[in-house]
XYZ file of C-alpha atoms in Angstrom:
636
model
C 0.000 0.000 0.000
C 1.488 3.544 -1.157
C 2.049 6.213 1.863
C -0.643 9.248 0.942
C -0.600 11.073 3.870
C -2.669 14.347 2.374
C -5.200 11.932 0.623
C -5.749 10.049 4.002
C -7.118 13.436 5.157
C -9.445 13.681 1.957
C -13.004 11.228 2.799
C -15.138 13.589 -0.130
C -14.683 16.596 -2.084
C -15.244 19.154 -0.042
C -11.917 18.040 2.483
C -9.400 19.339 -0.067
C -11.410 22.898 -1.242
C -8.624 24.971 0.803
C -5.641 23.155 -0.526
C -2.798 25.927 -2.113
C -1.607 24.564 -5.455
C 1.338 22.612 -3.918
C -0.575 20.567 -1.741
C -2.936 19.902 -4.839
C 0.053 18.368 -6.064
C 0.834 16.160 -3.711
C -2.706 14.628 -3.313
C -2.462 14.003 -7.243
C 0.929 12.390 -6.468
C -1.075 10.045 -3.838
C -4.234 9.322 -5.789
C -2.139 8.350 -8.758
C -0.283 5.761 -6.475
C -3.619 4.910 -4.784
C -5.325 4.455 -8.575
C -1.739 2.409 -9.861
C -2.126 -0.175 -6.625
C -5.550 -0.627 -6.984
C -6.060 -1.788 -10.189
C -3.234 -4.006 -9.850
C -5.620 -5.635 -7.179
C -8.619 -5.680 -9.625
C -7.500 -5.204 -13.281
C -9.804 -2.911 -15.024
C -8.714 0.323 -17.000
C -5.557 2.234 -15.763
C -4.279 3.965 -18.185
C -7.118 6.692 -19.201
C -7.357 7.575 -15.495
C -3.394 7.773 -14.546
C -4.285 10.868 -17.435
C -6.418 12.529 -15.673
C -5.545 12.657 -11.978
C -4.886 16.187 -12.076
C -8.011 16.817 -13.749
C -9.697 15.511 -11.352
C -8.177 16.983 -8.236
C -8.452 20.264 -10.000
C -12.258 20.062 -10.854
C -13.141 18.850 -7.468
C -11.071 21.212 -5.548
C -12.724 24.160 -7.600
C -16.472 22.646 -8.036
C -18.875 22.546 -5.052
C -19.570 18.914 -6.072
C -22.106 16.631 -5.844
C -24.205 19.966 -5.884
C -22.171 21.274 -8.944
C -22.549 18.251 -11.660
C -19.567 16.763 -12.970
C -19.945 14.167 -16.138
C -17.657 12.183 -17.281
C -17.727 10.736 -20.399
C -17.699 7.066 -20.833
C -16.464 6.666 -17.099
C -13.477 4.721 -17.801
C -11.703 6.950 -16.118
C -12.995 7.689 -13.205
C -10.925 5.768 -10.849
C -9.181 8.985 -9.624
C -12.850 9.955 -9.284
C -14.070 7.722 -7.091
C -11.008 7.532 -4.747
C -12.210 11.405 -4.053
C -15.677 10.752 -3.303
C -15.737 8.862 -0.519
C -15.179 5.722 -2.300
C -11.573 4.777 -1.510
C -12.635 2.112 1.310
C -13.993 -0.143 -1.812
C -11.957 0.641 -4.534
C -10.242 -2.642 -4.178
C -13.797 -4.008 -4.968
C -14.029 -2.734 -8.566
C -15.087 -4.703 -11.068
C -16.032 -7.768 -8.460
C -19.407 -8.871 -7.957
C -20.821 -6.597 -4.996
C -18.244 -3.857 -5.651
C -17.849 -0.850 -7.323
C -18.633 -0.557 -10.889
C -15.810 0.152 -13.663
C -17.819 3.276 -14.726
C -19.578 5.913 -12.998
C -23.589 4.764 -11.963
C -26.005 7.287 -10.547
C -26.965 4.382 -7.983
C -23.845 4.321 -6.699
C -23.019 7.512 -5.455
C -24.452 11.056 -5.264
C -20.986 11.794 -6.837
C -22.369 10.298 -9.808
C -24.986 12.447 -11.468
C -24.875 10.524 -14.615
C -24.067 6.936 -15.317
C -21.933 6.171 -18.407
C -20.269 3.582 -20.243
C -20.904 4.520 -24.188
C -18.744 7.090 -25.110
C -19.808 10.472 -26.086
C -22.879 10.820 -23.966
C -21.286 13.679 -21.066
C -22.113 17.174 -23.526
C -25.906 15.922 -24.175
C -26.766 14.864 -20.828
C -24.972 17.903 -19.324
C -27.025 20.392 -21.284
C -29.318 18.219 -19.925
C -28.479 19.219 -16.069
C -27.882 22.946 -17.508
C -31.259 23.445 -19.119
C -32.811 21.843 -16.071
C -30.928 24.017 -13.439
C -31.909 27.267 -15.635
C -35.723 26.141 -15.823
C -35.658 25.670 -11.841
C -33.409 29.237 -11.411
C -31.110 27.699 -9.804
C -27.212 28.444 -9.994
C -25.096 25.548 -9.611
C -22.030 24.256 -12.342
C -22.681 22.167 -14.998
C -18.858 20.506 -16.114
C -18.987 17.508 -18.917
C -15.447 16.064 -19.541
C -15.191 14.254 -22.946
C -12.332 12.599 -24.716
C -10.833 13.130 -28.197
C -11.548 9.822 -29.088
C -15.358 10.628 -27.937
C -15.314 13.610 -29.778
C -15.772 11.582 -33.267
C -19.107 10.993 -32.497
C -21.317 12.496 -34.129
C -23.643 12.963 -30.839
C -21.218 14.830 -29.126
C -21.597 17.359 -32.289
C -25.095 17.692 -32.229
C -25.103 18.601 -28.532
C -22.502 21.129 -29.002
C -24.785 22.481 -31.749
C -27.427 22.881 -29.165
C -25.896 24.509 -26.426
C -26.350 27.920 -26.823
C -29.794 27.669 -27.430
C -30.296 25.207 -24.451
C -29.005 26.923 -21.966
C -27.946 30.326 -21.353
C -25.849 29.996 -18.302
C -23.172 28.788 -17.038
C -21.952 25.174 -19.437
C -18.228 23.793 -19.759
C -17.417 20.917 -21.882
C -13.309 19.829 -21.185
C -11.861 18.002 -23.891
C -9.799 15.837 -22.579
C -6.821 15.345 -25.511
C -4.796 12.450 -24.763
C -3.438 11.822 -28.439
C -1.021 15.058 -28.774
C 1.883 16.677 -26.808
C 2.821 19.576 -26.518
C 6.659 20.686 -26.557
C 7.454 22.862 -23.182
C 8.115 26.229 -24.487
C 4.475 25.669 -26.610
C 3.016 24.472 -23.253
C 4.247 27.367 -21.600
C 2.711 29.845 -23.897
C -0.819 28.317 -24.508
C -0.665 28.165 -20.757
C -0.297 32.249 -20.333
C -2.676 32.448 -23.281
C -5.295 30.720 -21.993
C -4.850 32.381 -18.304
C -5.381 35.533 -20.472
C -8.269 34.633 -22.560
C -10.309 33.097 -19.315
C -9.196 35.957 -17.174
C -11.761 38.575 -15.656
C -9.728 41.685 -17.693
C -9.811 39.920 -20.746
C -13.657 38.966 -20.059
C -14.271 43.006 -19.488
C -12.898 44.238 -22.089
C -14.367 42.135 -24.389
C -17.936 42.065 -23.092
C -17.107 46.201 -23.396
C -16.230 45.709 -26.931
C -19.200 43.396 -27.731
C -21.504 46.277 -26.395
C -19.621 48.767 -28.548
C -19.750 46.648 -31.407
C -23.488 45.715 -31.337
C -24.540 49.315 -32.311
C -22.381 49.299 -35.305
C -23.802 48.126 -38.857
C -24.161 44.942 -39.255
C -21.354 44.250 -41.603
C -18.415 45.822 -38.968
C -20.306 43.825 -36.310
C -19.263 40.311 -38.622
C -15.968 42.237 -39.014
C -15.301 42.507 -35.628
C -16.204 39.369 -34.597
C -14.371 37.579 -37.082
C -11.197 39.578 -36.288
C -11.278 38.349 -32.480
C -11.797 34.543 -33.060
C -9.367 34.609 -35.785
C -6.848 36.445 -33.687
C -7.348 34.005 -30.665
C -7.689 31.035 -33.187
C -4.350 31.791 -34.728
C -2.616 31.527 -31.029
C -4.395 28.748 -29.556
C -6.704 27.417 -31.794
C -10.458 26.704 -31.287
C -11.617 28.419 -33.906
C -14.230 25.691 -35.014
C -15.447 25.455 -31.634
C -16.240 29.104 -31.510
C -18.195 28.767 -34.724
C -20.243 26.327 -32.757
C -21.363 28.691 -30.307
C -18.342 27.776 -27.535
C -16.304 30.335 -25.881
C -12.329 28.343 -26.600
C -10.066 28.399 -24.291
C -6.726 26.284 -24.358
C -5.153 24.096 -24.968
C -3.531 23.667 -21.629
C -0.523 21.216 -19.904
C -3.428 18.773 -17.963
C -0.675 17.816 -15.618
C 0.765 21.288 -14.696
C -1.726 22.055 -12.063
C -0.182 25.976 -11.730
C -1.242 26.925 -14.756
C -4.812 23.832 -14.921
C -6.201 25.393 -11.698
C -6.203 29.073 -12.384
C -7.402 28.507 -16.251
C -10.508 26.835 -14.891
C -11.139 28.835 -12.117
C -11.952 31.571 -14.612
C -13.330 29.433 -17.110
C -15.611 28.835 -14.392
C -16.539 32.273 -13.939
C -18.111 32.497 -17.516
C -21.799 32.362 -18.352
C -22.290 34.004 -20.830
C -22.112 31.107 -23.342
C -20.700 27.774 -23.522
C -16.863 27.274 -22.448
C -15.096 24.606 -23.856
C -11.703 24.274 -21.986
C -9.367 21.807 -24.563
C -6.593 20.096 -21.965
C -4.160 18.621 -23.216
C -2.956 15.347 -21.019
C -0.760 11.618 -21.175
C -2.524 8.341 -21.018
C -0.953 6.246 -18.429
C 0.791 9.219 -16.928
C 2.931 8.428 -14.170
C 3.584 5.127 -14.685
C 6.263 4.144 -16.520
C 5.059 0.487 -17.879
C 2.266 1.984 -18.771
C 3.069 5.076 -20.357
C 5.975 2.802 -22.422
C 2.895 0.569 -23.611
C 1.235 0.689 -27.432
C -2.007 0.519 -25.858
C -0.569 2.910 -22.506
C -2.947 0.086 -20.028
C -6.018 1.077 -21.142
C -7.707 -2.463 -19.772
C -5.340 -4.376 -17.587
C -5.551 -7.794 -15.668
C -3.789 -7.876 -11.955
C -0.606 -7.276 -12.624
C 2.643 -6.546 -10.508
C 2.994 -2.988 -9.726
C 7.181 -2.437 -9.702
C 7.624 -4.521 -13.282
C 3.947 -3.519 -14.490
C 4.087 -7.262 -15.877
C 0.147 -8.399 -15.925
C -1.474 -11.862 -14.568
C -2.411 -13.202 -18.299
C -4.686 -16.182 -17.565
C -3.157 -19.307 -19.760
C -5.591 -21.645 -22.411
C -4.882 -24.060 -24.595
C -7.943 -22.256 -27.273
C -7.617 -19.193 -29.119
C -9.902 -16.455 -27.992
C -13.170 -16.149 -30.678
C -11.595 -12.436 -31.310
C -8.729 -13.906 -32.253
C -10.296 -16.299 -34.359
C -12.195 -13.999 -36.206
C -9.243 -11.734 -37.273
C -7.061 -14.778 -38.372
C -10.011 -16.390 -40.006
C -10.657 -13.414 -42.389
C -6.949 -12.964 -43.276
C -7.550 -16.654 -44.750
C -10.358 -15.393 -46.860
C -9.029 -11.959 -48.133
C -5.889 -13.481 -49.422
C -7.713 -14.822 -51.875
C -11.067 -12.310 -52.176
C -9.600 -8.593 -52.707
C -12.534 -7.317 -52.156
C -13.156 -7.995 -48.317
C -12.078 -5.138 -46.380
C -12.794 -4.412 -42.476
C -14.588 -1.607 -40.617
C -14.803 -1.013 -37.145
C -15.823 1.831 -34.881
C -12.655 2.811 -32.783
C -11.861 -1.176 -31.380
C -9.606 -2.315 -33.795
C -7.914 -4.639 -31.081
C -11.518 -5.575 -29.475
C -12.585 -7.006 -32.501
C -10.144 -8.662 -34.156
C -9.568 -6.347 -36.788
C -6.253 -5.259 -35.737
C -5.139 -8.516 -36.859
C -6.767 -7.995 -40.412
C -4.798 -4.050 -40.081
C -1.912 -5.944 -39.960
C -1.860 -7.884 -43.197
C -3.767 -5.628 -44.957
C -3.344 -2.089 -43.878
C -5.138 -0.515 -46.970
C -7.814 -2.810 -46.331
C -8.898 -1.777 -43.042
C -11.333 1.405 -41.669
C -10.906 2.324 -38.543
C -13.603 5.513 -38.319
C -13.802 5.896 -34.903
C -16.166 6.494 -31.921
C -19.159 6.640 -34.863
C -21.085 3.645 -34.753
C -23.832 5.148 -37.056
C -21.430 5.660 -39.423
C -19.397 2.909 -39.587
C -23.237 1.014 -40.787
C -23.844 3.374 -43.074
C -20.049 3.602 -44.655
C -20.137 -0.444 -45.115
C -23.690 -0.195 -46.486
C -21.845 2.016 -49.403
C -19.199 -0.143 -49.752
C -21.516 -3.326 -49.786
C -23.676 -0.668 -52.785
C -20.591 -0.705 -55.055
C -19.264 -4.424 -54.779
C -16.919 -4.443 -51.622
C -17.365 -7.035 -49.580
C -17.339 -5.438 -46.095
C -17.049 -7.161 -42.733
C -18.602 -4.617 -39.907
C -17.109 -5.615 -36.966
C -18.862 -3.656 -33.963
C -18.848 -4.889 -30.289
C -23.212 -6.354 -30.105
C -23.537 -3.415 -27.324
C -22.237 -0.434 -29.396
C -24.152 -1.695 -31.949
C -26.768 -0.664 -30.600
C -26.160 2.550 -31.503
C -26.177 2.539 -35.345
C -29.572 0.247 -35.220
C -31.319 2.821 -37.370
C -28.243 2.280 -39.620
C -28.750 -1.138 -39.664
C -32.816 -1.002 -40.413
C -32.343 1.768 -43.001
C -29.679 1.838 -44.408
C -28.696 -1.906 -45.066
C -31.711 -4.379 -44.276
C -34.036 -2.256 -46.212
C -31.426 -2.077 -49.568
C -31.196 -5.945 -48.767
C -27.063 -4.638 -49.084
C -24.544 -7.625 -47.879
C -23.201 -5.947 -45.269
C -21.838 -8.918 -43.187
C -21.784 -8.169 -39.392
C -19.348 -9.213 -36.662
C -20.842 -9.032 -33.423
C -18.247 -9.539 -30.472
C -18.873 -9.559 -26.931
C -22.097 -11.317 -27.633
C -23.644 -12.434 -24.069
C -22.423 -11.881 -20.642
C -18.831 -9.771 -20.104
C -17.952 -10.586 -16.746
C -15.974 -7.769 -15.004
C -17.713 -4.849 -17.965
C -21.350 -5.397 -16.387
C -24.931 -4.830 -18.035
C -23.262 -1.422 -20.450
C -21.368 -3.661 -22.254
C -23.233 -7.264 -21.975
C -24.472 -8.215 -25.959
C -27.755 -8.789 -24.525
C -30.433 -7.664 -27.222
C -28.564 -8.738 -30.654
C -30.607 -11.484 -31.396
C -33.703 -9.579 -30.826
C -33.131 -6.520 -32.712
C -30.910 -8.545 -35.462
C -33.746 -11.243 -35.902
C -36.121 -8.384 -36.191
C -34.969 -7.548 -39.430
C -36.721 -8.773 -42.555
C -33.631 -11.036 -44.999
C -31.695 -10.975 -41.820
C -29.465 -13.865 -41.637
C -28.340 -14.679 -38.461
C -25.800 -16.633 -36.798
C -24.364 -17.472 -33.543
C -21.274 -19.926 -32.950
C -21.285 -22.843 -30.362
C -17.425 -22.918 -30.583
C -14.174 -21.558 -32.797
C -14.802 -24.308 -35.343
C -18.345 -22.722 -36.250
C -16.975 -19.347 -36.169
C -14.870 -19.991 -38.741
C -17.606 -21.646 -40.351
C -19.778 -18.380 -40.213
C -17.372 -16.212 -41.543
C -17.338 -18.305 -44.483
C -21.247 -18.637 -44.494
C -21.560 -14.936 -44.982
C -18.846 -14.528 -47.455
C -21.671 -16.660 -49.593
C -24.590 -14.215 -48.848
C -23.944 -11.505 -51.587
C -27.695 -10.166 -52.038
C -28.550 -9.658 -48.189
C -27.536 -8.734 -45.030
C -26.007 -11.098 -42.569
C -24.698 -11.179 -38.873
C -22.382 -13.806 -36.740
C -22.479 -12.903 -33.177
C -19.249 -14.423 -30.418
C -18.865 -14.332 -27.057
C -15.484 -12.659 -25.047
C -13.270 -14.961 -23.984
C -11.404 -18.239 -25.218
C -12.818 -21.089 -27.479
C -13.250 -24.580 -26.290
C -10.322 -26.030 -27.800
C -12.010 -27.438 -30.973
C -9.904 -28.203 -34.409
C -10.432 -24.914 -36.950
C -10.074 -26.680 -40.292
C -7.487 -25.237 -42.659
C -10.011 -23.128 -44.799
C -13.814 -23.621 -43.126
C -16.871 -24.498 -45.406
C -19.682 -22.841 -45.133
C -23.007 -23.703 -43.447
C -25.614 -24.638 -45.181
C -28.070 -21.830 -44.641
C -31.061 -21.894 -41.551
C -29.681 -25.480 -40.694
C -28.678 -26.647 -37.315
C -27.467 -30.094 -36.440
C -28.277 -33.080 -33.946
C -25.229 -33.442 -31.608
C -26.747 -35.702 -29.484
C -29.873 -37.943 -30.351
C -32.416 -38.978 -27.529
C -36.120 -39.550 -26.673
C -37.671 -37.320 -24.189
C -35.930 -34.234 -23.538
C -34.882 -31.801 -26.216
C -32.610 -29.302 -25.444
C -31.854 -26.466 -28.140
C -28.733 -24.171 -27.954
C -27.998 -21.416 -29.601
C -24.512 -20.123 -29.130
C -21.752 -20.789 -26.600
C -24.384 -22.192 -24.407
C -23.806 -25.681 -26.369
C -21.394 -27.463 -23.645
C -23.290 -26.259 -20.822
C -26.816 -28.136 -22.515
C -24.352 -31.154 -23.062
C -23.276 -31.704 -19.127
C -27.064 -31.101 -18.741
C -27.736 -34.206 -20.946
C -25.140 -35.953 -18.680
C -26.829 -35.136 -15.878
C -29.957 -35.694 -16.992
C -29.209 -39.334 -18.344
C -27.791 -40.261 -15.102
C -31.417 -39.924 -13.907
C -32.277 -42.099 -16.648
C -33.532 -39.236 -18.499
C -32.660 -40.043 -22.835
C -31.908 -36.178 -24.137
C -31.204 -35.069 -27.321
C -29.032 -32.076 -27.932
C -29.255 -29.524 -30.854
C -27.094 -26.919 -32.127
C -29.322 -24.052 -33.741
C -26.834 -22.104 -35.239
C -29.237 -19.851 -37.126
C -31.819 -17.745 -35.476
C -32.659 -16.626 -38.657
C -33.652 -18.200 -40.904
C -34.955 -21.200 -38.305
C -34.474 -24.419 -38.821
C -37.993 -25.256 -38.671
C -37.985 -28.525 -39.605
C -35.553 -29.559 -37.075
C -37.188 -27.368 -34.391
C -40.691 -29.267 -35.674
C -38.930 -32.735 -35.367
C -37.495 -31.900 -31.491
C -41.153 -31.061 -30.686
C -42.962 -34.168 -32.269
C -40.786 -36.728 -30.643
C -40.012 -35.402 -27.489
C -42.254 -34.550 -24.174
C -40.028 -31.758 -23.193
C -38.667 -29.014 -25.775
C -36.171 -26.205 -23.829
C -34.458 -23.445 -25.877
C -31.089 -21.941 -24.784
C -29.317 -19.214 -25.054
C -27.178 -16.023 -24.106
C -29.357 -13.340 -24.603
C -32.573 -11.194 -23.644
C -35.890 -11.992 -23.475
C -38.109 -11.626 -26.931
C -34.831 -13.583 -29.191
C -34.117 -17.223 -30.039
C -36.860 -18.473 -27.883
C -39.281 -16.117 -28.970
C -38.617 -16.572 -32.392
C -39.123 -20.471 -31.756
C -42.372 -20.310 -29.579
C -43.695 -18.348 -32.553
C -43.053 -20.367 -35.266
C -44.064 -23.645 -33.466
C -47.284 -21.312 -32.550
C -48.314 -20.542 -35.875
C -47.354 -24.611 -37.425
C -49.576 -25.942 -34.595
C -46.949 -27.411 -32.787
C -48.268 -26.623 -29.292
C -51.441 -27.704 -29.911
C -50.482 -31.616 -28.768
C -49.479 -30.599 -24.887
C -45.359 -30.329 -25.847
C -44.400 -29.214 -22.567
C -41.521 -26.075 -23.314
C -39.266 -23.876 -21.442
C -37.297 -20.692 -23.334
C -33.625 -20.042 -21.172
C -32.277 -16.484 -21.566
C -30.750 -14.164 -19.596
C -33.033 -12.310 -16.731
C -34.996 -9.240 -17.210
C -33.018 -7.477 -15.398
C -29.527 -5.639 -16.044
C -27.223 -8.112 -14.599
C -24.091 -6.230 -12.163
C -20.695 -7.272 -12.917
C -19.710 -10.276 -11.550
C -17.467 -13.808 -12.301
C -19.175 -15.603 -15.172
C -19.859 -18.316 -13.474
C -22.181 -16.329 -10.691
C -23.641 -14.506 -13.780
C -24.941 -17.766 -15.612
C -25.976 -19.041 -12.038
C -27.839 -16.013 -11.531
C -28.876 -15.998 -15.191
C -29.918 -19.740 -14.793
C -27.932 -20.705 -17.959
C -25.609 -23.558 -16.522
C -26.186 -27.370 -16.785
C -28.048 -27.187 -13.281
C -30.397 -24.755 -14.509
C -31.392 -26.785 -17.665
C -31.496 -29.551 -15.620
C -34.078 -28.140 -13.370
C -36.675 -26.807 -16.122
C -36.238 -30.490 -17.702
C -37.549 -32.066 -14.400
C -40.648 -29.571 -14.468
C -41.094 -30.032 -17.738
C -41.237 -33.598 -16.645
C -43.301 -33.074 -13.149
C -40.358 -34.157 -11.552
C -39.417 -31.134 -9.533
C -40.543 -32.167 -6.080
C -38.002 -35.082 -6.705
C -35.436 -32.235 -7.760
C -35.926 -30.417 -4.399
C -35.404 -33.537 -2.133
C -32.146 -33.668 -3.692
C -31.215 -29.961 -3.313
């Protein structure tokens, strides 16, 4: 445990509002340390908040928080956060089931006026608090800190576009710039500049000037105006901001708390329009091993704090990200035409891999989900063959995309959905739980979902055959079972499951990664003498009806399975069976999937417990299928 002598003093916010600049040092000093040991306790992401510890012990010493709202966008970083808001007795529970969530949650802590997890959220929902606080006349501060990376987004635009019509007092967005540097004697000078340009003269003599120039005619009054913002834009930029409706002011050394403090304490003081303060910080500052890092920590296992060398968990399987990068290299070394888009996770979804052996084939566009759809959808329009690889929870966010833009033009758009299912340690705002849902939705839809690597690869190949519709493979985090990948897969025949293991009363059907937990249920089951058949769906769309219509004829119990919400796979199947009459002969049926609810962050293994998707589970709604559950409590 690190020595932090000032931050042992410092149980919330308001503890450190006297501290001089100096000591505001030294608490960042100690709530870097505390943030570094940590996360080496829980894993999670270190490097975004190591970059803005000084941020953060800036904002909080100058905001009256939690009555002042601070946002911040995504949440990733908000270790440093927590640690100051009367947190720091659990932060060695993040990311564990009970503990403290990896992002900031409103249920958590008053300190937490927003939750987050999606990037590029923080400007729309603090207009949000600013247009509420002017409607109730009330005066409180209104600060939304965003990334560069989050500032791709095209929401993060139209908010900006907004603000000075939604609010007409006090409003500062921070963007947070982790992806430039700035050489000293540049620092030094945007630093002075900025004090100048946020100071109370500077804010005189220009609201003088703006009085003065507002009687002139209208064409000196464009004059003027223009004259300022290009003068300030040529010395520190912000020019586009400004034409946005934002007051610029920046960019500013994030880490230099001398000059951060006193820039923001006047930026502060403005209300009459927007501020947007642009600071200028390191990912992974403060720690070497991470700040010598390609990806500077940004999600890290446990790892040892002195060498920085991280816990990696061993398998014998590739992971299905993996799988899905190499798999595709296979394919576009003989198809030119495949290329890869992906919205800002190049390394989350396998695409990275792709980059690699094919740089000029690859399109990274950022934190712009809606885009990325659309831009593959236009690709797919003039004969590429694109792969849209897009974690199933941010894809969420370019659903309209989807609908319009590609299912609608019946384009082949082919659709890599990673992080299918339950995540573990990320929680419910990055679980895949709606894909098959809102996928199978879709009218020409073909969908897919892999029980293992082998069928992955499989999948990939399936939708390289679909060239006059859209199509969509969705994969779970983590490692494959340890199946054989064959050389180059074959495709699937399309809507077609398979019979992995025949028997006479129970039917269990699995779509997805659920597969080898329904197969230890068959174990268990036939150890009670129970003959179960297991099925592999594969396809949620189009359904393998006849399969599905076979499993109901000739067995007395029919239970769907799989990893995701309510209203999918089993929905889908209760409907179709519905509508062929299958129900009308007293099959007795159960649909698995996960709970209505938003499951916390927790080990997998609680989650499927919790979620009732392990072999117990199965077993269980077999035996009341079967009338047998009194027999199944006596046991329990």
């Amino acid at each position: 445990m690190p020595e932090t002598p000032i931050l042992d003093t410092v149980k919330i916010p308001a503890d450190m509002r006297g501290f001089d600049i100096p000591k505001l040092k030294r608490l960042a000093d100690e709530v870097r340390a505390e943030t570094i040991d940590a996360v080496s306790v829980t894993g999670g992401h270190l490097g975004a908040g190591l970059g803005v510890v000084e941020l953060t012990v800036a904002l909080h010493h100058l905001l009256e928080t939690p009555k002042d709202i601070l946002i911040w966008d995504v949440g990733h970083q908000c270790y440093p956060h927590k640690i100051l808001t009367g947190r720091r007795d659990r932060i060695r529970t993040l990311r564990q089931g009970g503990g403290l969530s990896g992002f900031t949650k409103r249920s958590e802590s008053e300190y937490d006026p927003f939750g987050a997890a999606h990037a590029s959220t923080s400007i729309s929902a603090g207009l949000g608090f600013a247009s509420a606080r002017d409607q109730k006349g009330e005066k409180n501060k209104v600060v939304a800190v965003i990334g560069d990376g989050s500032m791709s987004a095209g929401m993060a635009y139209e908010a900006m576009n907004n603000a000075v019509e939604a609010t007409d007092g006090q409003f500062m967005v921070i963007l947070n710039d982790n992806d430039m540097s700035i050489a000293p004697p540049v620092g030094a000078m945007s630093a002075y500049l900025a004090k100048q340009v946020s100071g109370d003269a500077y804010q005189r003599i220009r609201n003088f000037g703006k009085k003065f120039v507002d009687h002139m005619p209208r064409p000196f009054r464009e004059t003027a105006r223009k004259a300022e913002e290009f003068a300030r834009g040529m010395v520190v930029g912000g020019t586009f901001f400004e034409e946005m409706g934002f007051y610029y002011v920046g960019p500013i050394d994030g880490h230099d708390m001398t000059h951060l403090v006193p820039v923001l304490q006047n930026a502060l003081k403005i209300t009459d329009k927007p501020v947007l303060v642009h600071v200028v910080t390191q990912k992974g500052k403060g720690y070497a091993p991470a700040e010598s890092s390609a990806d500077k920590y940004h999600g890290v296992v446990k790892f040892d704090v002195v060498s920085g060398k991280q816990a990696k968990s061993i398998s014998n399987a590739p992971s299905y990200t993996k799988v899905f990068g190499t798999e595709l290299i296979k394919h576009a070394q003989h198809d030119p035409l495949i290329v890869g888009v992906t919205a800002a996770m190049p390394s989350g979804t396998g695409i990275d891999l792709f980059g690699q052996a094919f740089p000029d084939r690859v399109y990274d566009v950022g934190i712009a989900e809606q885009h990325a759809v659309t831009f593959a959808a236009g690709m797919a329009a003039d004969g590429l063959k694109p792969f849209c690889a897009i974690y199933s929870t941010f894809l969420q966010r370019g659903y309209d995309q989807v609908v319009h833009d590609v299912a609608i033009q019946s384009l082949p758009v082919r659709f890599a959905m990673d992080r299918a299912g339950l995540v573990g340690a990320d929680g419910a705002t990055h679980a895949g739980s709606f894909d098959v849902g809102f996928m199978g939705a879709l009218p020409g839809m073909v969908l897919m979902a892999a029980a293992d690597e082998a069928e992955l690869a499989a999948m990939i190949s399936t939708s390289l055959e679909i060239d006059d519709r859209p199509s969509a493979f969705r994969y779970p985090r983590g490692d494959g079972v340890g199946v054989e990948i064959p050389e180059l897969a074959a495709p699937l025949e399309i809507g077609k499951g398979r019979i992995v293991r025949e028997g006479t009363k129970v039917a269990i059907l699995s779509l997805g990664t659920r597969l080898q937990e329904s197969l230890k249920a068959a174990d268990q089951l036939a150890a009670r003498g129970i003959s179960t058949t297991v099925a592999d769906a594969r396809f949620a769309k189009p359904l393998d009806e006849d399969l599905i219509l076979r499993l109901a004829r000739e067995h007395e119990v029919l239970i769907t399975v799989e990893e995701g919400a309510v209203g999918g796979f089993g929905g889908f199947v209760l409907q179709m069976l519905a509508a062929r009459g299958a129900l009308d002969t007293g099959l007795k049926i159960r649909t698995l999937h996960l709970p209505d609810i938003f499951q916390d962050q927790d080990k997998p293994e609680f989650m499927y417990e919790q979620a009732g998707l392990n072999a117990n589970s199965i077993v269980a709604n077999a035996l009341m299928g079967l009338g047998l559950e009194a027999s199944l409590a006596a046991r329990a």
